[in-house]
PDB file of C-alpha atoms in Angstrom:
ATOM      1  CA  UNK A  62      75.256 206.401  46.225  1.00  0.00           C
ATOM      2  CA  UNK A  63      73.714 206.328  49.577  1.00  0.00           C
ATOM      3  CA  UNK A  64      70.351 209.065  49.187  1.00  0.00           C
ATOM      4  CA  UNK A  65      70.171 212.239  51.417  1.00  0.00           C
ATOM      5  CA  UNK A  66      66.957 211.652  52.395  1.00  0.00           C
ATOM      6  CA  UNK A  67      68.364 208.719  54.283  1.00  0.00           C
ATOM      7  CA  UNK A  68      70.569 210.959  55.978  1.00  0.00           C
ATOM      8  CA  UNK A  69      68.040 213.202  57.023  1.00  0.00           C
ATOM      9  CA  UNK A  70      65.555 210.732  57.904  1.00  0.00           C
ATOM     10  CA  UNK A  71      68.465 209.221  60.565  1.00  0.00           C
ATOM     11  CA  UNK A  72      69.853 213.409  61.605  1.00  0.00           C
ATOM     12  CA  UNK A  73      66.289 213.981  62.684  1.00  0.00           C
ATOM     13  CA  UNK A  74      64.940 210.866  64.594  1.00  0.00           C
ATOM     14  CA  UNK A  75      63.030 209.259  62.078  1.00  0.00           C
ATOM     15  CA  UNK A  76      63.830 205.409  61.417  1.00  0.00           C
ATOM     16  CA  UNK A  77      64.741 204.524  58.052  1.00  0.00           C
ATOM     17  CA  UNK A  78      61.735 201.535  58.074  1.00  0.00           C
ATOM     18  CA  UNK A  79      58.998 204.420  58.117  1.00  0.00           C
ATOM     19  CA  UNK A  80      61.300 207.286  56.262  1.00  0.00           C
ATOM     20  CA  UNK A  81      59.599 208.071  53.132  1.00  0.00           C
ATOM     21  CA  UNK A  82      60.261 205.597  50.138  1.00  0.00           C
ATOM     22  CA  UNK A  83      62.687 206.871  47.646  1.00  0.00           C
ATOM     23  CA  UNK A  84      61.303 207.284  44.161  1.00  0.00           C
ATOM     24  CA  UNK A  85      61.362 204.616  41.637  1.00  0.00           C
ATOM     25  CA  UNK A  86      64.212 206.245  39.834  1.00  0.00           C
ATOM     26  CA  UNK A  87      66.455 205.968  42.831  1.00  0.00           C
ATOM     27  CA  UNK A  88      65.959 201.738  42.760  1.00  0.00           C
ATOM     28  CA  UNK A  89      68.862 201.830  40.389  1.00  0.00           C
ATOM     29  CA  UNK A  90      71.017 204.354  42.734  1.00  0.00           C
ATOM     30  CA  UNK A  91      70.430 201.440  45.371  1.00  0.00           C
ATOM     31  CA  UNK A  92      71.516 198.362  43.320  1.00  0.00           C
ATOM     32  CA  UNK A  93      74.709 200.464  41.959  1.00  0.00           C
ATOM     33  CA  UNK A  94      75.656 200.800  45.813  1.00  0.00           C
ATOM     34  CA  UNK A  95      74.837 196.858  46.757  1.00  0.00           C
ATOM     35  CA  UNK A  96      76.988 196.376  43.156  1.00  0.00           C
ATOM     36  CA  UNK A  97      79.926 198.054  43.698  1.00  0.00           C
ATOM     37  CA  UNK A  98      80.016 197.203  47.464  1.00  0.00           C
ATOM     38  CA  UNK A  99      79.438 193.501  46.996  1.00  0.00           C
ATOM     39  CA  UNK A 100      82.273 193.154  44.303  1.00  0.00           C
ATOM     40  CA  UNK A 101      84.401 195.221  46.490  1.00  0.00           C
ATOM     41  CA  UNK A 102      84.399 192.752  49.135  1.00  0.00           C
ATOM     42  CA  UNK A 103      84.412 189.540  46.796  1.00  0.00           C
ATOM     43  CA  UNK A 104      86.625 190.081  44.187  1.00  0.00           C
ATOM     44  CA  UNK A 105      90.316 189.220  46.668  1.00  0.00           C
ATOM     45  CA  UNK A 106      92.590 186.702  46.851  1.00  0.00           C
ATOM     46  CA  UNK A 107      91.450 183.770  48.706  1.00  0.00           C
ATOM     47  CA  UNK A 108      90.810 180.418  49.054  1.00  0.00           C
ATOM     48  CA  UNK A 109      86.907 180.183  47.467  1.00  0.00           C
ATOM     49  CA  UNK A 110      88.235 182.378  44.753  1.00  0.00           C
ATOM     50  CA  UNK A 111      90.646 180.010  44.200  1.00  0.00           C
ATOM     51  CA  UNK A 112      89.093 177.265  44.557  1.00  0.00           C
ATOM     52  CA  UNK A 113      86.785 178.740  42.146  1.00  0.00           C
ATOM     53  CA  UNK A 114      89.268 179.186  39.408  1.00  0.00           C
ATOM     54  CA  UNK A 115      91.136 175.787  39.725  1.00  0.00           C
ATOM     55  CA  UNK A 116      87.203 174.383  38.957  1.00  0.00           C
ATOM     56  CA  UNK A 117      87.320 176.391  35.944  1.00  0.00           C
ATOM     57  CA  UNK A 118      90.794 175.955  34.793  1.00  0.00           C
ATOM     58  CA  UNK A 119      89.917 171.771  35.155  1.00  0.00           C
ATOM     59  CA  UNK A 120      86.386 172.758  33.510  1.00  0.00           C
ATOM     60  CA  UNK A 121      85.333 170.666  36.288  1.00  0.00           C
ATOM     61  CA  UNK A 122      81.441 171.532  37.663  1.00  0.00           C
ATOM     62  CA  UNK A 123      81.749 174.604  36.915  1.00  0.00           C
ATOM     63  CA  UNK A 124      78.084 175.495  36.788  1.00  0.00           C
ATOM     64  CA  UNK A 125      77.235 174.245  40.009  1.00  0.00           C
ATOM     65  CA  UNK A 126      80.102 175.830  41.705  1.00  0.00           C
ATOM     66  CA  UNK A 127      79.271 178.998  40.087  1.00  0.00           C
ATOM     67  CA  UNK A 128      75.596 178.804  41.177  1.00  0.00           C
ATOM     68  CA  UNK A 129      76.640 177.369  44.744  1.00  0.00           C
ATOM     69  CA  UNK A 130      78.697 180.583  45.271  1.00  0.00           C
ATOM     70  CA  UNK A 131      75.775 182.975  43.846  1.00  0.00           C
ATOM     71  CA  UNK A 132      73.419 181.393  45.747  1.00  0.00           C
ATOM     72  CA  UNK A 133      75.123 181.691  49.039  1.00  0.00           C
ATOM     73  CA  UNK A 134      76.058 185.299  48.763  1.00  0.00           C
ATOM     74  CA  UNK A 135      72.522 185.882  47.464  1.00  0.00           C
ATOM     75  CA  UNK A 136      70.726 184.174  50.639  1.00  0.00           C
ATOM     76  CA  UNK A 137      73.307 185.564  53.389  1.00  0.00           C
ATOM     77  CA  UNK A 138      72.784 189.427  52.209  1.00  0.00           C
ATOM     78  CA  UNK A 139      68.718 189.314  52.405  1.00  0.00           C
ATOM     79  CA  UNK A 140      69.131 187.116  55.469  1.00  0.00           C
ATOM     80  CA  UNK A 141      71.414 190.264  56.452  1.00  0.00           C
ATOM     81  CA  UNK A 142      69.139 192.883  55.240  1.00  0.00           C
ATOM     82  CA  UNK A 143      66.079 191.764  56.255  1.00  0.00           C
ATOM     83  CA  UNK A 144      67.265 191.200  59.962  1.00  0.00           C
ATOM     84  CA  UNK A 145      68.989 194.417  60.034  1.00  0.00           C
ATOM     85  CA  UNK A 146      65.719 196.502  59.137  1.00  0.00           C
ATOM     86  CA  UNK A 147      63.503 195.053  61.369  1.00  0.00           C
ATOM     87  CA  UNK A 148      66.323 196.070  64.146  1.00  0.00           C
ATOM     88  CA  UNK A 149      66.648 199.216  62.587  1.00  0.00           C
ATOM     89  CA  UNK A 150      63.249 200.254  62.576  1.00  0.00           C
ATOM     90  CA  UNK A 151      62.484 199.919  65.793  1.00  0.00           C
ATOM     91  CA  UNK A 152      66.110 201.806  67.075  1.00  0.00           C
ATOM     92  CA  UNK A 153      66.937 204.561  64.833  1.00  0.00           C
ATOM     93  CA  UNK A 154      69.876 204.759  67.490  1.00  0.00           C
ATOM     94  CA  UNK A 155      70.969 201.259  65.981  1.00  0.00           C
ATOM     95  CA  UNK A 156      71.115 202.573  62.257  1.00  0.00           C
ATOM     96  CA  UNK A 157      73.928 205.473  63.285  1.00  0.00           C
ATOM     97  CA  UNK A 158      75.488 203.016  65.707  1.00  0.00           C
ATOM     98  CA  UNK A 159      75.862 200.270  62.174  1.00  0.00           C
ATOM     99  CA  UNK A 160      76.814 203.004  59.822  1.00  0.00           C
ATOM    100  CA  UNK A 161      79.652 203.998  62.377  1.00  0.00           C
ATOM    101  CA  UNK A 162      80.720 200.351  62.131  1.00  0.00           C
ATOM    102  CA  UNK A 163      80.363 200.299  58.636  1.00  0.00           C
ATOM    103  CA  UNK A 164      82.375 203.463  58.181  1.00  0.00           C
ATOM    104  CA  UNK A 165      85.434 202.180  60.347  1.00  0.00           C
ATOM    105  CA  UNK A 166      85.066 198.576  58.841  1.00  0.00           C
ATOM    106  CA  UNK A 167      85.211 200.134  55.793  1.00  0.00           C
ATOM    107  CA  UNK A 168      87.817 202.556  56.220  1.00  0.00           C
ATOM    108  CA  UNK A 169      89.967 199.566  57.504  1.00  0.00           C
ATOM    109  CA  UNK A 170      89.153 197.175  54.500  1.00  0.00           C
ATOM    110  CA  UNK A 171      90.085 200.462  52.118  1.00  0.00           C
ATOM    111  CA  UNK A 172      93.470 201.127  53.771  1.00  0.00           C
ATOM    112  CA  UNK A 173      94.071 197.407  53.947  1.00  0.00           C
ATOM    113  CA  UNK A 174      93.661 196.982  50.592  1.00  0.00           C
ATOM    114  CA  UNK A 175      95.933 200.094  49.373  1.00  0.00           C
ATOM    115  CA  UNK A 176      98.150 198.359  51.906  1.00  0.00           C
ATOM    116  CA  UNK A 177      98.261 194.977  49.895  1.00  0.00           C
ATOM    117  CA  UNK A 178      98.846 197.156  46.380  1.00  0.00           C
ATOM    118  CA  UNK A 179     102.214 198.284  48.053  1.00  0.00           C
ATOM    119  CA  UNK A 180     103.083 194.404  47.834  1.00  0.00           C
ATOM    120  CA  UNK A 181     101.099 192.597  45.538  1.00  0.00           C
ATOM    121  CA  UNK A 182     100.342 188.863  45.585  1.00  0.00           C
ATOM    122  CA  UNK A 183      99.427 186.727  43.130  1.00  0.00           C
ATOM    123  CA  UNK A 184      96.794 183.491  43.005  1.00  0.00           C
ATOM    124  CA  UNK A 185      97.671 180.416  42.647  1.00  0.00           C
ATOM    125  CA  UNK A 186      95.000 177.453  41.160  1.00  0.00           C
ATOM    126  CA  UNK A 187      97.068 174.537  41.771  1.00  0.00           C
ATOM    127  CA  UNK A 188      96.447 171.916  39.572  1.00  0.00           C
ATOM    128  CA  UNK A 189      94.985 168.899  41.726  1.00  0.00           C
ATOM    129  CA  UNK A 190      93.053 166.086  40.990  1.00  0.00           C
ATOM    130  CA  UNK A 191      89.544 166.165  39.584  1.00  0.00           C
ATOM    131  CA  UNK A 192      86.529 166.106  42.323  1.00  0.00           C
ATOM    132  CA  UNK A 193      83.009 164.727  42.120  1.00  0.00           C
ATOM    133  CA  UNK A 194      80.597 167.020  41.957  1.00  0.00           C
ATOM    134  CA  UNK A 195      79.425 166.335  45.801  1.00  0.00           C
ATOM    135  CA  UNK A 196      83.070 166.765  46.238  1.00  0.00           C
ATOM    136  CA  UNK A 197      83.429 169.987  45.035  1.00  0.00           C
ATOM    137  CA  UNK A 198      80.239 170.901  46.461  1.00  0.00           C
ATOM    138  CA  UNK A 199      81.346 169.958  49.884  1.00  0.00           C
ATOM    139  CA  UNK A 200      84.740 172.027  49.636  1.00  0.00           C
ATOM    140  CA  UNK A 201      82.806 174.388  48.663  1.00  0.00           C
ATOM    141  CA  UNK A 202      80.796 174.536  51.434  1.00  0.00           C
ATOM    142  CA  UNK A 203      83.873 174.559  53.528  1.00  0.00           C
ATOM    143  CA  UNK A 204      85.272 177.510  52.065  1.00  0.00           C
ATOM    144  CA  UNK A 205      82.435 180.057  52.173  1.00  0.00           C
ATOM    145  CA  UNK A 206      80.209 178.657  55.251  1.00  0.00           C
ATOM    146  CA  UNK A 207      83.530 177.926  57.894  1.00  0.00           C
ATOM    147  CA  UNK A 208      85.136 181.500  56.628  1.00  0.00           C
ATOM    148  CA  UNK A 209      84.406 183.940  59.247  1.00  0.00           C
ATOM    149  CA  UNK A 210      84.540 186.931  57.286  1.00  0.00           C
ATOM    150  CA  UNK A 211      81.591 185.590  55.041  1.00  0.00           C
ATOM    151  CA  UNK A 212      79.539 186.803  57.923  1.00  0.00           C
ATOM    152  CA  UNK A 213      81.268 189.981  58.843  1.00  0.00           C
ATOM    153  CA  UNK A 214      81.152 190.820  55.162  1.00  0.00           C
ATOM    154  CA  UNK A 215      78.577 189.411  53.571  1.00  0.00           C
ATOM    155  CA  UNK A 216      75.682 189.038  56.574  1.00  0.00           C
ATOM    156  CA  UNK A 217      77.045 191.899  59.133  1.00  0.00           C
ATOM    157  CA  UNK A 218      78.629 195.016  56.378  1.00  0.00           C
ATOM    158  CA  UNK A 219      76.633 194.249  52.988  1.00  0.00           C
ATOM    159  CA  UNK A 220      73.288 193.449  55.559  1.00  0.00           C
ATOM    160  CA  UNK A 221      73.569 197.041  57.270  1.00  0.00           C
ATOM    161  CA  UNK A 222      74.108 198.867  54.168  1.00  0.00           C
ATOM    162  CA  UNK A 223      71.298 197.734  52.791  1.00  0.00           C
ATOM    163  CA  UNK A 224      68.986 197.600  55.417  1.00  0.00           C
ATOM    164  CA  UNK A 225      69.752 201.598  55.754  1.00  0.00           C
ATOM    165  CA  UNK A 226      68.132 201.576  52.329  1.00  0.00           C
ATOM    166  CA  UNK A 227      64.720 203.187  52.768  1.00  0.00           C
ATOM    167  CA  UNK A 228      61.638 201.194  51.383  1.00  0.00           C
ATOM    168  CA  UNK A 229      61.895 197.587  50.877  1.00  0.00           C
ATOM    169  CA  UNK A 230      61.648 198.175  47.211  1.00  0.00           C
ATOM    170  CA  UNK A 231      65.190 199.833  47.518  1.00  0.00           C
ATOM    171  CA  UNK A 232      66.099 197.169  50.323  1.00  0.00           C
ATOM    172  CA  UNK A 233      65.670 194.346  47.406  1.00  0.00           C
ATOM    173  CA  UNK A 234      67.183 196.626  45.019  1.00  0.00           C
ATOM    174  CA  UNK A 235      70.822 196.788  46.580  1.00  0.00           C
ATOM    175  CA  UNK A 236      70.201 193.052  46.900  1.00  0.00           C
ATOM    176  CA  UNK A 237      69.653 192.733  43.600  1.00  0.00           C
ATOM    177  CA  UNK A 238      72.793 194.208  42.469  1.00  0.00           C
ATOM    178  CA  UNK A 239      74.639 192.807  45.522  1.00  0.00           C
ATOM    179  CA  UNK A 240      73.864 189.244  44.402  1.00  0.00           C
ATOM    180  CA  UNK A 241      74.441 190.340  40.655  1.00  0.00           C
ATOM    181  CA  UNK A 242      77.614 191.609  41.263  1.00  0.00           C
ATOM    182  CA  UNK A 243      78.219 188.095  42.825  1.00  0.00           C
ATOM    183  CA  UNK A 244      77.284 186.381  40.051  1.00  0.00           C
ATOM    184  CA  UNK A 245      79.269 188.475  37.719  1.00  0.00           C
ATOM    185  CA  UNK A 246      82.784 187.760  39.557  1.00  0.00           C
ATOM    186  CA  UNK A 247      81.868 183.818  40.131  1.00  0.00           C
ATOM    187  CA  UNK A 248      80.591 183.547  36.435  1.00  0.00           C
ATOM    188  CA  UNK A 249      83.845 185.390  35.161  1.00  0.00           C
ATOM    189  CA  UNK A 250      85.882 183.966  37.475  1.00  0.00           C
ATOM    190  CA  UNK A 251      84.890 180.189  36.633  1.00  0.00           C
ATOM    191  CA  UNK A 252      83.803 180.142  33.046  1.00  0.00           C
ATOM    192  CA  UNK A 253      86.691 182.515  32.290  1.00  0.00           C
ATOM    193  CA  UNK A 254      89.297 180.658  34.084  1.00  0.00           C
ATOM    194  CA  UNK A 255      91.744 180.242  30.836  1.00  0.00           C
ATOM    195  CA  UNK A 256      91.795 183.468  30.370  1.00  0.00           C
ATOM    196  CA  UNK A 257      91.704 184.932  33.640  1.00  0.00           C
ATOM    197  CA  UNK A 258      94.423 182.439  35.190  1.00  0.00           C
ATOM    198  CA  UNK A 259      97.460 183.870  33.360  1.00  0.00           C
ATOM    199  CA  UNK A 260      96.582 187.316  33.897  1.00  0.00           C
ATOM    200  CA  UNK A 261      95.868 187.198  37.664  1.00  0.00           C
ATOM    201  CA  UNK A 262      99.127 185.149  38.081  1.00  0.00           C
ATOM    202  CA  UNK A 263     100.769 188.253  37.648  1.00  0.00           C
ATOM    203  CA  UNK A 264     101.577 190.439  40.754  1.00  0.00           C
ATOM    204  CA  UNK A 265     101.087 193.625  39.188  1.00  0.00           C
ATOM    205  CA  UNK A 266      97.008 192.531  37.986  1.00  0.00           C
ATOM    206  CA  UNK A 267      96.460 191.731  41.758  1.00  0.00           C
ATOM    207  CA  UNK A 268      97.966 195.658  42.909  1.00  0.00           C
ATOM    208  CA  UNK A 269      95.957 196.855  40.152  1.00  0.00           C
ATOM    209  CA  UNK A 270      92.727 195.355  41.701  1.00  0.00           C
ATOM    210  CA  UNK A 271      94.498 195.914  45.142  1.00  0.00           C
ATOM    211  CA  UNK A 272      94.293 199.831  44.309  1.00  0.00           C
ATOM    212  CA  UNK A 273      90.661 200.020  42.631  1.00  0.00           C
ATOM    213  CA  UNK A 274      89.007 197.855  45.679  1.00  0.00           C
ATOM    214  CA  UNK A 275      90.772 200.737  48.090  1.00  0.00           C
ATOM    215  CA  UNK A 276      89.438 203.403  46.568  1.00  0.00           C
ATOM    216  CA  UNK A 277      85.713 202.245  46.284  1.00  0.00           C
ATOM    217  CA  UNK A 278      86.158 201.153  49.822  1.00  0.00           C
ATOM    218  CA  UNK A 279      86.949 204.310  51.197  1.00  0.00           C
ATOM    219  CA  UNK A 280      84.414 206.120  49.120  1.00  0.00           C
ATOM    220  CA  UNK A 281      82.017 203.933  50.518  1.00  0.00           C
ATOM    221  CA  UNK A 282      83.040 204.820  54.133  1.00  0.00           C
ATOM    222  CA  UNK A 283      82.980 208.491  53.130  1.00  0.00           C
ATOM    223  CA  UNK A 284      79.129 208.406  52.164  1.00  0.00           C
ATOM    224  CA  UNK A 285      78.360 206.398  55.365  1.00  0.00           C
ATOM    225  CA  UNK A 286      79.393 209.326  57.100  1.00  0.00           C
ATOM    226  CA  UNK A 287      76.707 211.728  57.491  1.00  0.00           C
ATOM    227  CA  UNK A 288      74.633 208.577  58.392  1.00  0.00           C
ATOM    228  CA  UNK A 289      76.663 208.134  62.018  1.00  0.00           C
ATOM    229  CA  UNK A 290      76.584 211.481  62.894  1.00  0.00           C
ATOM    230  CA  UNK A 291      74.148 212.287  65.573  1.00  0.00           C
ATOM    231  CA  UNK A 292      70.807 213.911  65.349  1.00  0.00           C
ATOM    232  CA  UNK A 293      70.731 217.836  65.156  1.00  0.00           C
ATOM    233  CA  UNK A 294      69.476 219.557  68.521  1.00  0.00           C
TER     234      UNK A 294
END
């Protein structure tokens, strides 16, 4: 959950890079929010998740894929965070002004997703032939750095979250569980791939997922809220 004092450190002025620090305790509070936002916006259909899958389903390099996918998410969201808070803490104006955007982004992305429950998809891993590790590597590549929303989600939405986080303890915290929460989907998705493959080949699965991804969206949005609004007279 995004903290209150973060809230009240942006209503009254004060930048979220010199707001107090939260305490220890709340590090965990901060990785649960880069968690459940960071699987929110990876776990879709698309083509690196199913590129992903057909890798696993071929038991083809599936450990570098895996890590290639980790580490990218990983090195985009601090690259994301760490700009972000530098920017922020000089322009507390520039924290409200992200959190709006993150709010309608999010918003969007939740009704979107509801949207796609109403008429489910399913994913298809194509069985092609087997790649070469460079290969797969290179597709790779393709699929996550030529994607356009890997920087509108990943650098842009996860990177202003967490650079509204206040201390860079709490900053590497929701990076933390950003990146673990990659690694979680990727690992499942590729070393789980037999059993995974049948089940998500099933429209209903997908609206299942559809639904759950809405609804953390748009509570998301809802606790970015008070952070937009403007500071008290």
């Amino acid at each position: 959950m995004l903290r209150p004092m973060l809230s009240n450190a942006l209503s009254s002025g004060v930048s979220p890079a010199i707001a107090p620090a939260l305490p220890p305790t709340s590090l965990g509070a901060a990785a649960l929010n880069g968690l459940a936002l960071s699987l929110g916006l990876i776990v879709a259909i698309g083509a690196q998740n199913a590129f992903v899958l057909r890798q696993g389903l071929q038991r083809a390099h599936v450990g570098p894929v895996v890590l290639a996918c980790v580490a990218a998410d990983a090195l985009l969201m601090a690259a994301g965070v760490a700009g972000l808070a530098g920017l922020i803490g000089k322009h507390p104006g520039l924290a409200r002004a992200l959190a709006a955007a993150g709010m309608v982004f999010l918003l969007a992305y939740g009704l979107r997703a509801l949207w796609a429950a109403r008429r489910p998809g399913a994913l298809q891993a194509g069985q092609t032939a087997s790649l070469s590790r460079r290969q797969a590597l290179w597709q790779l590549a393709g699929f996550t750095l030529l994607n356009p929303h890997v920087y509108l989600d990943t650098v842009l939405l996860v990177g202003s979250v967490g650079a509204q986080q206040p201390g860079w303890a709490a900053r590497g915290a929701f990076v933390a569980g950003a990146a673990g929460a990659s690694a979680l989907w990727f690992t499942t998705l590729g070393y789980g791939a037999r059993w995974l493959a049948p089940v998500f080949a099933r429209p209903r699965a997908w609206q299942a997922l559809d639904a759950l991804i809405g609804v953390v969206m748009l509570a998301l949005a809802w606790q970015l809220w008070p952070l937009a609004l403007p500071p008290r007279a």
